Amino acid sequence: MKTLQTQWERYKRSAFVLDDHALFAESFSMLLEGAKIFNSVCFYSNPEALLDHISDQRNPVTTPYFFLDYYLKDQTVLSTLSKIQRIIKDAKTIIISGDPTPDIVARLLDYNVNAIIPKASSMLEVVDCMKALRRGEHYYAPEIMAIINDLGDKQNHLTLREIEILEHFSKGLTVDETARLMFLSRHTIAAHRRKMFKKTGSNNIAELLSFARKQVLI
């Protein structure tokens, strides 16, 4: 590890780990500390605690790296992710996911995350990921790249706008109510609904929402 420490000496940064399983968050943080890739590593199991911390330090001296679990108890990390990107413009975001579906990967790409790696990754893959990010590149593990390539062939994943509409539908809002809330026409919302029916093979809103929940999109 001494060689690895020397290799990264000029590029030390701070890292933040977010996972609602405290044991994983702490264990992964210890691995990052042991690798000497970062000069400081903090871990959190509560997204609000992480957001409070970075809100108090809006102008970090070095680029912070965020290792974020996609699934956080009864929600996904997307809301937290967008807040991190808004608070720290040059933040590097690495999503750690157990078993991402194509729609989840597509949604993460829409959010322009810097990397996606499986939870089963080795420390060597984490190092490869860091090397790519510090070259200004994105990094996707091989199994994630396979999903991305498949997405490029199908082009049938739900867009961010469509998922936003689904979130309103899941709260019981009608087409008209959703249109007013999103400042769109009723025709536009109805058109998005038809496209989502076609993409997911759904025949009605109930089936569409069931699909979205199974894919952890809402």
mmCIF file of C-alpha atoms in Angstrom:
data_model
loop_
_atom_site.group_PDB
_atom_site.id
_atom_site.type_symbol
_atom_site.label_atom_id
_atom_site.label_comp_id
_atom_site.label_asym_id
_atom_site.label_seq_id
_atom_site.Cartn_x
_atom_site.Cartn_y
_atom_site.Cartn_z
ATOM 1 C CA MET A 1 0.000 0.000 0.000
ATOM 2 C CA LYS A 2 3.043 2.271 0.398
ATOM 3 C CA THR A 3 3.427 2.450 -3.382
ATOM 4 C CA LEU A 4 -0.240 3.315 -3.730
ATOM 5 C CA GLN A 5 0.135 6.020 -1.088
ATOM 6 C CA THR A 6 3.056 7.572 -2.979
ATOM 7 C CA GLN A 7 1.122 7.372 -6.242
ATOM 8 C CA TRP A 8 -1.794 9.397 -4.849
ATOM 9 C CA GLU A 9 0.184 11.790 -2.654
ATOM 10 C CA ARG A 10 -0.167 14.755 -5.024
ATOM 11 C CA TYR A 11 -3.871 14.203 -5.572
ATOM 12 C CA LYS A 12 -5.328 13.783 -2.104
ATOM 13 C CA ARG A 13 -8.932 14.817 -1.680
ATOM 14 C CA SER A 14 -11.741 14.461 0.825
ATOM 15 C CA ALA A 15 -14.297 11.654 0.558
ATOM 16 C CA PHE A 16 -17.822 11.255 1.890
ATOM 17 C CA VAL A 17 -19.568 7.885 2.111
ATOM 18 C CA LEU A 18 -23.362 7.646 2.388
ATOM 19 C CA ASP A 19 -25.083 4.316 3.019
ATOM 20 C CA ASP A 20 -28.091 3.673 5.246
ATOM 21 C CA HIS A 21 -26.362 0.494 6.448
ATOM 22 C CA ALA A 22 -23.954 1.975 8.970
ATOM 23 C CA LEU A 23 -21.724 -1.115 9.006
ATOM 24 C CA PHE A 24 -21.097 -0.903 5.255
ATOM 25 C CA ALA A 25 -20.546 2.866 5.400
ATOM 26 C CA GLU A 26 -17.983 2.524 8.180
ATOM 27 C CA SER A 27 -16.241 -0.518 6.650
ATOM 28 C CA PHE A 28 -15.973 1.076 3.215
ATOM 29 C CA SER A 29 -14.656 4.294 4.773
ATOM 30 C CA MET A 30 -11.961 2.302 6.569
ATOM 31 C CA LEU A 31 -10.935 0.723 3.255
ATOM 32 C CA LEU A 32 -10.623 4.158 1.651
ATOM 33 C CA GLU A 33 -8.581 5.401 4.592
ATOM 34 C CA GLY A 34 -6.339 2.336 4.450
ATOM 35 C CA ALA A 35 -5.662 2.858 0.751
ATOM 36 C CA LYS A 36 -4.367 6.394 1.485
ATOM 37 C CA ILE A 37 -6.250 7.747 -1.527
ATOM 38 C CA PHE A 38 -7.889 10.546 0.465
ATOM 39 C CA ASN A 39 -6.601 12.805 3.197
ATOM 40 C CA SER A 40 -9.958 12.645 4.983
ATOM 41 C CA VAL A 41 -12.928 10.271 4.850
ATOM 42 C CA CYS A 42 -16.292 10.845 6.535
ATOM 43 C CA PHE A 43 -19.197 8.399 6.539
ATOM 44 C CA TYR A 44 -22.923 8.906 7.090
ATOM 45 C CA SER A 45 -25.990 6.687 7.300
ATOM 46 C CA ASN A 46 -28.372 9.667 7.226
ATOM 47 C CA PRO A 47 -28.512 11.852 4.079
ATOM 48 C CA GLU A 48 -29.645 14.896 6.061
ATOM 49 C CA ALA A 49 -26.529 14.736 8.227
ATOM 50 C CA LEU A 50 -24.353 14.669 5.115
ATOM 51 C CA LEU A 51 -26.203 17.594 3.543
ATOM 52 C CA ASP A 52 -25.947 19.606 6.755
ATOM 53 C CA HIS A 53 -22.195 19.027 6.824
ATOM 54 C CA ILE A 54 -21.501 20.107 3.257
ATOM 55 C CA SER A 55 -23.891 23.054 3.524
ATOM 56 C CA ASP A 56 -21.617 24.430 6.236
ATOM 57 C CA GLN A 57 -18.616 24.057 3.911
ATOM 58 C CA ARG A 58 -19.905 25.259 0.559
ATOM 59 C CA ASN A 59 -16.486 26.216 -0.818
ATOM 60 C CA PRO A 60 -14.135 23.278 -0.208
ATOM 61 C CA VAL A 61 -10.448 23.807 -0.988
ATOM 62 C CA THR A 62 -10.271 20.545 -2.941
ATOM 63 C CA THR A 63 -12.821 18.629 -4.987
ATOM 64 C CA PRO A 64 -14.842 16.328 -2.692
ATOM 65 C CA TYR A 65 -15.733 12.790 -3.756
ATOM 66 C CA PHE A 66 -19.107 11.350 -2.747
ATOM 67 C CA PHE A 67 -19.637 7.581 -2.623
ATOM 68 C CA LEU A 68 -23.418 7.199 -2.494
ATOM 69 C CA ASP A 69 -25.598 4.128 -2.083
ATOM 70 C CA TYR A 70 -28.556 4.237 -4.482
ATOM 71 C CA TYR A 71 -31.079 2.738 -2.045
ATOM 72 C CA LEU A 72 -31.642 4.665 1.191
ATOM 73 C CA LYS A 73 -34.324 3.018 3.338
ATOM 74 C CA ASP A 74 -37.672 4.141 1.878
ATOM 75 C CA GLN A 75 -36.190 6.414 -0.796
ATOM 76 C CA THR A 76 -33.505 6.573 -3.447
ATOM 77 C CA VAL A 77 -30.421 8.765 -3.353
ATOM 78 C CA LEU A 78 -31.564 10.975 -6.242
ATOM 79 C CA SER A 79 -32.938 13.817 -4.150
ATOM 80 C CA THR A 80 -29.747 13.896 -2.087
ATOM 81 C CA LEU A 81 -27.670 13.635 -5.249
ATOM 82 C CA SER A 82 -29.283 16.670 -6.852
ATOM 83 C CA LYS A 83 -28.773 18.687 -3.651
ATOM 84 C CA ILE A 84 -25.097 17.733 -3.518
ATOM 85 C CA GLN A 85 -24.647 18.781 -7.145
ATOM 86 C CA ARG A 86 -26.376 22.076 -6.420
ATOM 87 C CA ILE A 87 -24.367 22.841 -3.271
ATOM 88 C CA ILE A 88 -20.958 21.822 -4.661
ATOM 89 C CA LYS A 89 -20.752 22.373 -8.406
ATOM 90 C CA ASP A 90 -17.562 20.375 -9.005
ATOM 91 C CA ALA A 91 -18.419 17.461 -6.694
ATOM 92 C CA LYS A 92 -17.474 14.013 -7.971
ATOM 93 C CA THR A 93 -20.356 11.593 -7.449
ATOM 94 C CA ILE A 94 -19.840 7.829 -7.412
ATOM 95 C CA ILE A 95 -22.940 5.655 -7.106
ATOM 96 C CA ILE A 96 -22.546 2.312 -5.364
ATOM 97 C CA SER A 97 -25.404 -0.058 -6.126
ATOM 98 C CA GLY A 98 -26.155 -3.659 -5.343
ATOM 99 C CA ASP A 99 -28.125 -4.656 -8.428
ATOM 100 C CA PRO A 100 -28.999 -1.693 -10.691
ATOM 101 C CA THR A 101 -31.721 -2.168 -13.290
ATOM 102 C CA PRO A 102 -31.491 -0.595 -16.769
ATOM 103 C CA ASP A 103 -33.962 2.127 -15.787
ATOM 104 C CA ILE A 104 -31.942 2.990 -12.694
ATOM 105 C CA VAL A 105 -28.742 3.212 -14.740
ATOM 106 C CA ALA A 106 -30.506 5.361 -17.329
ATOM 107 C CA ARG A 107 -31.766 7.681 -14.628
ATOM 108 C CA LEU A 108 -28.294 8.013 -13.095
ATOM 109 C CA LEU A 109 -26.895 8.882 -16.510
ATOM 110 C CA ASP A 110 -29.516 11.627 -16.776
ATOM 111 C CA TYR A 111 -28.167 12.995 -13.494
ATOM 112 C CA ASN A 112 -24.644 12.916 -14.976
ATOM 113 C CA VAL A 113 -23.038 11.001 -12.119
ATOM 114 C CA ASN A 114 -19.297 10.577 -12.496
ATOM 115 C CA ALA A 115 -19.169 6.852 -11.828
ATOM 116 C CA ILE A 116 -21.286 3.785 -11.123
ATOM 117 C CA ILE A 117 -19.770 0.735 -9.450
ATOM 118 C CA PRO A 118 -21.359 -2.373 -7.876
ATOM 119 C CA LYS A 119 -21.156 -2.988 -4.145
ATOM 120 C CA ALA A 120 -19.345 -6.223 -4.943
ATOM 121 C CA SER A 121 -16.420 -4.317 -6.489
ATOM 122 C CA SER A 122 -12.897 -4.903 -5.238
ATOM 123 C CA MET A 123 -10.678 -2.126 -3.905
ATOM 124 C CA LEU A 124 -8.673 -2.356 -7.125
ATOM 125 C CA GLU A 125 -11.768 -1.355 -9.088
ATOM 126 C CA VAL A 126 -12.296 1.592 -6.751
ATOM 127 C CA VAL A 127 -8.707 2.661 -7.478
ATOM 128 C CA ASP A 128 -9.313 2.295 -11.232
ATOM 129 C CA CYS A 129 -12.428 4.410 -10.805
ATOM 130 C CA MET A 130 -10.464 7.140 -9.016
ATOM 131 C CA LYS A 131 -7.780 7.150 -11.705
ATOM 132 C CA ALA A 132 -10.419 7.654 -14.399
ATOM 133 C CA LEU A 133 -12.128 10.454 -12.495
ATOM 134 C CA ARG A 134 -8.873 12.272 -11.920
ATOM 135 C CA ARG A 135 -8.196 12.102 -15.652
ATOM 136 C CA GLY A 136 -11.489 13.913 -16.118
ATOM 137 C CA GLU A 137 -13.277 10.790 -17.368
ATOM 138 C CA HIS A 138 -16.404 8.971 -16.230
ATOM 139 C CA TYR A 139 -16.103 5.436 -14.920
ATOM 140 C CA TYR A 140 -18.609 2.620 -15.278
ATOM 141 C CA ALA A 141 -17.840 -0.902 -14.105
ATOM 142 C CA PRO A 142 -17.926 -3.557 -16.876
ATOM 143 C CA GLU A 143 -21.359 -4.862 -15.838
ATOM 144 C CA ILE A 144 -22.688 -1.303 -15.826
ATOM 145 C CA MET A 145 -21.227 -0.671 -19.285
ATOM 146 C CA ALA A 146 -23.081 -3.746 -20.544
ATOM 147 C CA ILE A 147 -26.343 -2.191 -19.341
ATOM 148 C CA ILE A 148 -25.439 1.171 -20.885
ATOM 149 C CA ASN A 149 -24.659 -0.433 -24.237
ATOM 150 C CA ASP A 150 -27.990 -2.248 -24.110
ATOM 151 C CA LEU A 151 -29.743 1.037 -23.343
ATOM 152 C CA GLY A 152 -28.138 2.555 -26.404
ATOM 153 C CA ASP A 153 -29.689 -0.190 -28.502
ATOM 154 C CA LYS A 154 -33.183 0.024 -27.015
ATOM 155 C CA GLN A 155 -33.616 3.692 -26.107
ATOM 156 C CA ASN A 156 -36.777 2.887 -24.181
ATOM 157 C CA HIS A 157 -35.939 3.980 -20.655
ATOM 158 C CA LEU A 158 -38.041 6.555 -18.874
ATOM 159 C CA THR A 159 -36.777 10.125 -18.954
ATOM 160 C CA LEU A 160 -36.399 12.386 -15.922
ATOM 161 C CA ARG A 161 -39.467 14.344 -17.012
ATOM 162 C CA GLU A 162 -41.519 11.157 -17.320
ATOM 163 C CA ILE A 163 -40.427 9.991 -13.879
ATOM 164 C CA GLU A 164 -41.329 13.387 -12.438
ATOM 165 C CA ILE A 165 -44.812 12.980 -13.920
ATOM 166 C CA LEU A 166 -45.025 9.481 -12.431
ATOM 167 C CA GLU A 167 -44.168 10.864 -9.005
ATOM 168 C CA HIS A 168 -47.148 13.208 -9.262
ATOM 169 C CA PHE A 169 -49.397 10.362 -10.432
ATOM 170 C CA SER A 170 -48.233 8.260 -7.477
ATOM 171 C CA LYS A 171 -49.563 10.980 -5.154
ATOM 172 C CA GLY A 172 -53.001 10.659 -6.742
ATOM 173 C CA LEU A 173 -52.826 13.757 -8.931
ATOM 174 C CA THR A 174 -54.814 13.788 -12.167
ATOM 175 C CA VAL A 175 -53.496 14.730 -15.599
ATOM 176 C CA ASP A 176 -54.953 18.229 -15.237
ATOM 177 C CA GLU A 177 -53.507 18.717 -11.742
ATOM 178 C CA THR A 178 -50.102 17.473 -12.858
ATOM 179 C CA ALA A 179 -50.156 19.785 -15.862
ATOM 180 C CA ARG A 180 -50.883 22.809 -13.679
ATOM 181 C CA LEU A 181 -48.192 21.885 -11.174
ATOM 182 C CA MET A 182 -45.553 21.404 -13.879
ATOM 183 C CA PHE A 183 -46.665 24.408 -15.954
ATOM 184 C CA LEU A 184 -47.331 22.176 -18.947
ATOM 185 C CA SER A 185 -50.380 21.647 -21.093
ATOM 186 C CA ARG A 186 -52.802 18.809 -20.482
ATOM 187 C CA HIS A 187 -51.958 17.516 -23.960
ATOM 188 C CA THR A 188 -48.241 17.303 -23.089
ATOM 189 C CA ILE A 189 -48.885 15.304 -19.909
ATOM 190 C CA ALA A 190 -51.254 12.967 -21.745
ATOM 191 C CA ALA A 191 -48.654 12.463 -24.498
ATOM 192 C CA HIS A 192 -45.993 11.562 -21.916
ATOM 193 C CA ARG A 193 -48.417 9.121 -20.323
ATOM 194 C CA ARG A 194 -49.012 7.370 -23.655
ATOM 195 C CA LYS A 195 -45.266 7.108 -24.262
ATOM 196 C CA MET A 196 -44.745 5.601 -20.818
ATOM 197 C CA PHE A 197 -47.502 3.052 -21.440
ATOM 198 C CA LYS A 198 -45.729 2.002 -24.635
ATOM 199 C CA LYS A 199 -42.236 1.884 -23.102
ATOM 200 C CA THR A 200 -43.291 -0.214 -20.112
ATOM 201 C CA GLY A 201 -45.990 -2.328 -21.733
ATOM 202 C CA SER A 202 -48.554 -0.969 -19.273
ATOM 203 C CA ASN A 203 -52.265 -0.717 -20.011
ATOM 204 C CA ASN A 204 -53.234 1.726 -17.275
ATOM 205 C CA ILE A 205 -51.867 4.003 -14.552
ATOM 206 C CA ALA A 206 -51.977 1.258 -11.910
ATOM 207 C CA GLU A 207 -49.735 -0.998 -14.014
ATOM 208 C CA LEU A 208 -47.448 1.914 -14.846
ATOM 209 C CA LEU A 209 -47.010 2.836 -11.185
ATOM 210 C CA SER A 210 -46.459 -0.813 -10.287
ATOM 211 C CA PHE A 211 -43.679 -0.996 -12.883
ATOM 212 C CA ALA A 212 -42.068 2.181 -11.541
ATOM 213 C CA ARG A 213 -42.145 0.930 -7.951
ATOM 214 C CA LYS A 214 -40.639 -2.433 -8.885
ATOM 215 C CA GLN A 215 -37.827 -0.572 -10.657
ATOM 216 C CA VAL A 216 -37.453 1.737 -7.615
ATOM 217 C CA LEU A 217 -38.037 4.769 -9.830
ATOM 218 C CA ILE A 218 -40.526 6.373 -7.431
#
